Short mmCIF file of C-alpha atoms in Angstrom, two decimals:
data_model
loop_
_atom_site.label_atom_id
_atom_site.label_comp_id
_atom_site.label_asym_id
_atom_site.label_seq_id
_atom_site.Cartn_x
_atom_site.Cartn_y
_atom_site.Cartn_z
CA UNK X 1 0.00 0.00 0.00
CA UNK X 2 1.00 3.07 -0.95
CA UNK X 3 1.27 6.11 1.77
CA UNK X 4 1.16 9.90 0.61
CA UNK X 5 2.18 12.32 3.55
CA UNK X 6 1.07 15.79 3.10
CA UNK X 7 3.38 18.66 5.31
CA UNK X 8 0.72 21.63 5.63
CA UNK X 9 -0.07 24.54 7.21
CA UNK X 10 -1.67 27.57 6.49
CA UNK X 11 1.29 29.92 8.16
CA UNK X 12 3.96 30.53 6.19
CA UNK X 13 7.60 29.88 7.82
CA UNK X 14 5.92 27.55 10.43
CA UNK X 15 8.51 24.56 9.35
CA UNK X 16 7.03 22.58 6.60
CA UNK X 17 9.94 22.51 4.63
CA UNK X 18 12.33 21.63 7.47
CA UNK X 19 10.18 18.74 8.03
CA UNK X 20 10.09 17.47 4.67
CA UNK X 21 14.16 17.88 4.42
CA UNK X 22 14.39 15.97 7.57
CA UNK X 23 11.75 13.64 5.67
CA UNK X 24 13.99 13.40 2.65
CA UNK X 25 17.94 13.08 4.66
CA UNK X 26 15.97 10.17 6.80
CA UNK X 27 14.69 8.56 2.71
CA UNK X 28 18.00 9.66 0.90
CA UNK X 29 18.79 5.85 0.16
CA UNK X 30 15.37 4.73 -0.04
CA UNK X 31 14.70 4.73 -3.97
CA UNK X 32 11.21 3.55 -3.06
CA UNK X 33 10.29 7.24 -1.57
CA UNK X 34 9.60 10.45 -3.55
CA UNK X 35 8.98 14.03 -2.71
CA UNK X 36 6.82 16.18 -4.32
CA UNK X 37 7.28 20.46 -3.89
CA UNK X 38 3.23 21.68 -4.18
CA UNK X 39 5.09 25.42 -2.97
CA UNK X 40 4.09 27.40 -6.18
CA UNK X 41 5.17 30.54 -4.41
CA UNK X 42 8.75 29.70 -3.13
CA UNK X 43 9.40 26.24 -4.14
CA UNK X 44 11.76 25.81 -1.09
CA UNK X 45 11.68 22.42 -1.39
CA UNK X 46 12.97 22.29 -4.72
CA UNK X 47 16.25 24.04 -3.21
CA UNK X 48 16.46 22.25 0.21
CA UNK X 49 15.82 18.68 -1.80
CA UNK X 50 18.58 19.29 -4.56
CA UNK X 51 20.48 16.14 -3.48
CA UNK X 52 17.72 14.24 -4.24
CA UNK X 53 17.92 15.64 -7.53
CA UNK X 54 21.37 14.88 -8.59
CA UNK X 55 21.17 10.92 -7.79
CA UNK X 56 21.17 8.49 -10.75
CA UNK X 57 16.89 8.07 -10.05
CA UNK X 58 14.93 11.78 -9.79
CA UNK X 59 13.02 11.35 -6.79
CA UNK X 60 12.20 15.43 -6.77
CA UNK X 61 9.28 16.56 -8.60
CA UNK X 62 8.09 20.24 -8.82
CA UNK X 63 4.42 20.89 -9.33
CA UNK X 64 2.06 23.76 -9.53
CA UNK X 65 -1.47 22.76 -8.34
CA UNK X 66 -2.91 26.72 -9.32
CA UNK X 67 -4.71 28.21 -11.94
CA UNK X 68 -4.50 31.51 -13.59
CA UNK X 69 -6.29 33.04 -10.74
CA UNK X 70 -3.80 31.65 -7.93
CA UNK X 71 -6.74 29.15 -7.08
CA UNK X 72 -6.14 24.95 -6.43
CA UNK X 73 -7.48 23.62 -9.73
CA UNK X 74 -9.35 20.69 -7.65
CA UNK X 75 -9.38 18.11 -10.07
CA UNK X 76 -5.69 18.45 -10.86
CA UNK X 77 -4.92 17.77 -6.91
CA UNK X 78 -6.64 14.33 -7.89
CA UNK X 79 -5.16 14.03 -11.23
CA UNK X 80 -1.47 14.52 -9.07
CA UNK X 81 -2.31 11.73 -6.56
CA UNK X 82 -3.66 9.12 -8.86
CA UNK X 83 -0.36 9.71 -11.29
CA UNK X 84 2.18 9.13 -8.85
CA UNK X 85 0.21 6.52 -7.27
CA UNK X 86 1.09 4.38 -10.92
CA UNK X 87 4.97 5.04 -10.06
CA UNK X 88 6.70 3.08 -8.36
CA UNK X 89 7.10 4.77 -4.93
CA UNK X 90 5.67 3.58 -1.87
CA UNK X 91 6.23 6.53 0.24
CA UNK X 92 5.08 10.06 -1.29
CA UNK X 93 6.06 13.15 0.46
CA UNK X 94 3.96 16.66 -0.33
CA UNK X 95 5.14 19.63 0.45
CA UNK X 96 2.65 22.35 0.17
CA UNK X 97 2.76 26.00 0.54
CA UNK X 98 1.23 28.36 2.77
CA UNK X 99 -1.30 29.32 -0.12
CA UNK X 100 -2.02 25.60 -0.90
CA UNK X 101 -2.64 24.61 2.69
CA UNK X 102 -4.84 27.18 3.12
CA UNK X 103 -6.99 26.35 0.23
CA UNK X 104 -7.06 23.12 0.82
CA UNK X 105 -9.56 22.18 3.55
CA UNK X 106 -12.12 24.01 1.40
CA UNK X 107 -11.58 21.13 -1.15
CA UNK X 108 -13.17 18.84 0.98
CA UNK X 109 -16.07 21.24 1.93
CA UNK X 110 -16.40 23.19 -1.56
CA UNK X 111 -15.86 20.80 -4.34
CA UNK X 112 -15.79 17.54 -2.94
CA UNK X 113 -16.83 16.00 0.74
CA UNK X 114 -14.61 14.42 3.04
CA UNK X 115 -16.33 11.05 2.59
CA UNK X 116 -15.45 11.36 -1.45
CA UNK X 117 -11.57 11.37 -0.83
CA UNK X 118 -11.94 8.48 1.72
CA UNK X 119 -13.41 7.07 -1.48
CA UNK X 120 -10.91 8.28 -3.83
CA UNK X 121 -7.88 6.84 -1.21
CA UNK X 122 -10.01 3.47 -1.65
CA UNK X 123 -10.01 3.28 -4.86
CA UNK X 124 -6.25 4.16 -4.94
CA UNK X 125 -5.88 1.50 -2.43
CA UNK X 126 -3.34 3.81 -0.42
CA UNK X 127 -3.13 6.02 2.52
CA UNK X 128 -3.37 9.45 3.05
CA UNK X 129 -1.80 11.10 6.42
CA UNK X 130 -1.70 14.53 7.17
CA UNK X 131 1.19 16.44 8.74
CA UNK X 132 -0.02 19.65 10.42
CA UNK X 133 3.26 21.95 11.58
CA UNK X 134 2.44 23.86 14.23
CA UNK X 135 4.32 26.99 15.63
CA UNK X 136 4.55 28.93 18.38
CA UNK X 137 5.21 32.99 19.65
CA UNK X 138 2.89 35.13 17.61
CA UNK X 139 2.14 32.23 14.76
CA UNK X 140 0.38 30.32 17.62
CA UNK X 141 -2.96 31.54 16.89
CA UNK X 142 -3.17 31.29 13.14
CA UNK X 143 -1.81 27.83 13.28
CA UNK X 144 -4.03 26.56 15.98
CA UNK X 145 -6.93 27.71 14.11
CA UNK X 146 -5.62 25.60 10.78
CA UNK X 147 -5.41 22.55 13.00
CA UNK X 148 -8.91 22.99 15.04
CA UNK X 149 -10.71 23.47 11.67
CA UNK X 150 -8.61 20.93 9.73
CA UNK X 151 -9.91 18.45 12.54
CA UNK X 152 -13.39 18.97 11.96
CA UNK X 153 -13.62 19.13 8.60
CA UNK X 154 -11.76 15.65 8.55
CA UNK X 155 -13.80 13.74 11.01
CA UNK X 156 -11.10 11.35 12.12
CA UNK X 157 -11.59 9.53 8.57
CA UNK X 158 -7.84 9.98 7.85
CA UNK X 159 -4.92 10.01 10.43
CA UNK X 160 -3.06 13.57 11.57
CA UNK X 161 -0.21 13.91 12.66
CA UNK X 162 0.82 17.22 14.85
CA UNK X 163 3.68 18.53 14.21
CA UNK X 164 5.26 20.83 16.58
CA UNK X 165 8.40 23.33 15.99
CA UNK X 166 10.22 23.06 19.22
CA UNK X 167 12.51 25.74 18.78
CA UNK X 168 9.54 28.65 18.61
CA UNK X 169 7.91 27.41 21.47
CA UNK X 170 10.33 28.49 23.45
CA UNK X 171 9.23 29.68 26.74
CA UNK X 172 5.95 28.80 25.57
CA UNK X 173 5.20 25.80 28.00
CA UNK X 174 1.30 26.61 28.39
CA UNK X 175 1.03 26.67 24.82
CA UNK X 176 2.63 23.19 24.19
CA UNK X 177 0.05 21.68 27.04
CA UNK X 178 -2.76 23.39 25.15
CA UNK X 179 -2.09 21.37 22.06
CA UNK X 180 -1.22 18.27 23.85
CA UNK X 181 -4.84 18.63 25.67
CA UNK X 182 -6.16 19.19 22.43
CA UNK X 183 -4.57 16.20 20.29
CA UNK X 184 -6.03 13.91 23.30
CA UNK X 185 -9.42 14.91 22.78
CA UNK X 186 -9.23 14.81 18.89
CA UNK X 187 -7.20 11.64 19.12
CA UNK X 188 -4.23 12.79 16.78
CA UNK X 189 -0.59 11.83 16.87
CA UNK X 190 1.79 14.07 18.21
CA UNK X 191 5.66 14.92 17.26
CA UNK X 192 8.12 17.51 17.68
CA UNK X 193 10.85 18.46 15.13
CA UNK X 194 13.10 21.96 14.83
CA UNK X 195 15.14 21.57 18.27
CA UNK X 196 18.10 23.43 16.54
CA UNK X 197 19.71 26.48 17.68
CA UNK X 198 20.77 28.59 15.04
CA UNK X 199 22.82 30.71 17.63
CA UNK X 200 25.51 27.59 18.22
CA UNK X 201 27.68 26.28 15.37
CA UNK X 202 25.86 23.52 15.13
CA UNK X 203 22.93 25.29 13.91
CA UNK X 204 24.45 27.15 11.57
CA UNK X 205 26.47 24.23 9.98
CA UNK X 206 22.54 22.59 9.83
CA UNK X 207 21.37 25.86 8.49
CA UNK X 208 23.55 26.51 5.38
CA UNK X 209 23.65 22.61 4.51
CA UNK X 210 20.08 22.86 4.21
CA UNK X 211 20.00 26.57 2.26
CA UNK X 212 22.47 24.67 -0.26
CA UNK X 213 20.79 21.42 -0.34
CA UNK X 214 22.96 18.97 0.74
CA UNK X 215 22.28 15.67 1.94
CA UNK X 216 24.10 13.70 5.11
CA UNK X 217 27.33 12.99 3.59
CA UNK X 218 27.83 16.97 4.08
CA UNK X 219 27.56 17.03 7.75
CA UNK X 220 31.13 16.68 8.52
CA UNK X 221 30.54 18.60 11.93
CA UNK X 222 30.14 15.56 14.52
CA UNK X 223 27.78 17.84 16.64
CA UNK X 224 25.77 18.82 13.72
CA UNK X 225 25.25 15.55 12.72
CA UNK X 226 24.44 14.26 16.12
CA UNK X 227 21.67 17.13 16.05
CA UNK X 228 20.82 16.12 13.01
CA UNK X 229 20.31 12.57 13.55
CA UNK X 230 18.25 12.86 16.35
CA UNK X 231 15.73 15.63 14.20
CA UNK X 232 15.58 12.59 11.46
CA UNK X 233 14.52 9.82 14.21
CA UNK X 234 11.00 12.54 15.23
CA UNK X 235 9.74 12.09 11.81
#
């Protein structure tokens, strides 16, 4: 069976591309995994992923989901899943932008109900799993909100997974026990990712290997890769 993971949130800069590099150092061997960049806007993936790019098999794929009018053409989302579904991956990776993750719980209360894409995974005969980042400080609030109404439009018909970015909830303690209070109730996984200080050397080596896209063989650092190697065991 086949298992698409799709990194969203509606915030930009709340850590959906570190978690899909982490995602992608953790697959770098696995031929059997692909990752997909959905960020129109940025494409940060793209960049991060590069050393994906450069082995013998392309496992990075760049694709924009929007029309003319900066709108999710809603049958093309489908027309995305089923085509990669008939590669031969068994792990897919999405990465979407801000602008896509926001649009895209109103696919499944616009266009097309929730109960249709539990269908439509069916009939793929795969999984779907959705990775919600969450952030802390002053992105708290528009985050929580993507979560709380991703939840209900979803109905527990398709697992979650909660994300959080350690690092900027710093000092935040009440805020983490909110969510973890609020994943009980829902009944969602929960995870943490993003415990790197970009203020230490370590953080910085992390930092510009992922700004040039390199994968693990670059972290020469044996700090950074500790770091590093504990970040690619959360996800």
């Amino acid at each position: 069976m086949k298992t698409f993971y799709f990194n969203i949130q509606s915030k930009g800069g709340s850590g959906k591309s570190m978690l899909t590099y982490l995602q992608a150092l953790k697959h770098e061997k696995n031929e059997k995994s692909a990752f997909v960049d959905l960020d129109s806007s940025t494409q940060t993936s793209t960049r991060q992923l590069h050393f994906l790019a450069r082995q013998e098999t392309n496992r990075l794929f760049s694709v924009d989901i929007f029309d003319h009018l900066k709108k999710i053409e809603r049958e093309k989302l489908y027309d995305i899943l089923q085509a990669f579904n008939s590669q031969p991956f068994e792990e897919i990776y999405i990465d979407f932008g801000a602008p896509e993750s926001e649009q895209l719980p109103s696919l499944f209360s616009l266009d097309f109900t929730i109960e249709e894409f539990k269908e439509f995974e069916k009939e793929l005969k795969a999984k779907f799993v959705f990775n919600v980042i969450m952030s802390g400080g002053t992105s708290y609030a528009s985050t929580f909100h993507y979560l709380k109404n991703l939840v209900s439009i979803v109905k527990g018909k398709f697992e979650i997974v909660m994300y959080l970015n350690e690092l900027t909830f710093l000092n935040y303690h009440l805020l983490i026990d909110e969510l973890e209070e609020f994943s009980r109730k829902a009944k969602i996984k929960r995870a943490r990712l993003s415990d790197i200080h970009i203020d230490r050397n370590s953080g910085q080596i992390i930092t510009e290997n992922i700004r040039n896209g390199t994968g693990f063989s670059a972290y020469k650092s044996f700090a950074a890769k500790t770091i590093i190697k504990r970040e690619i065991a959360k996800v």
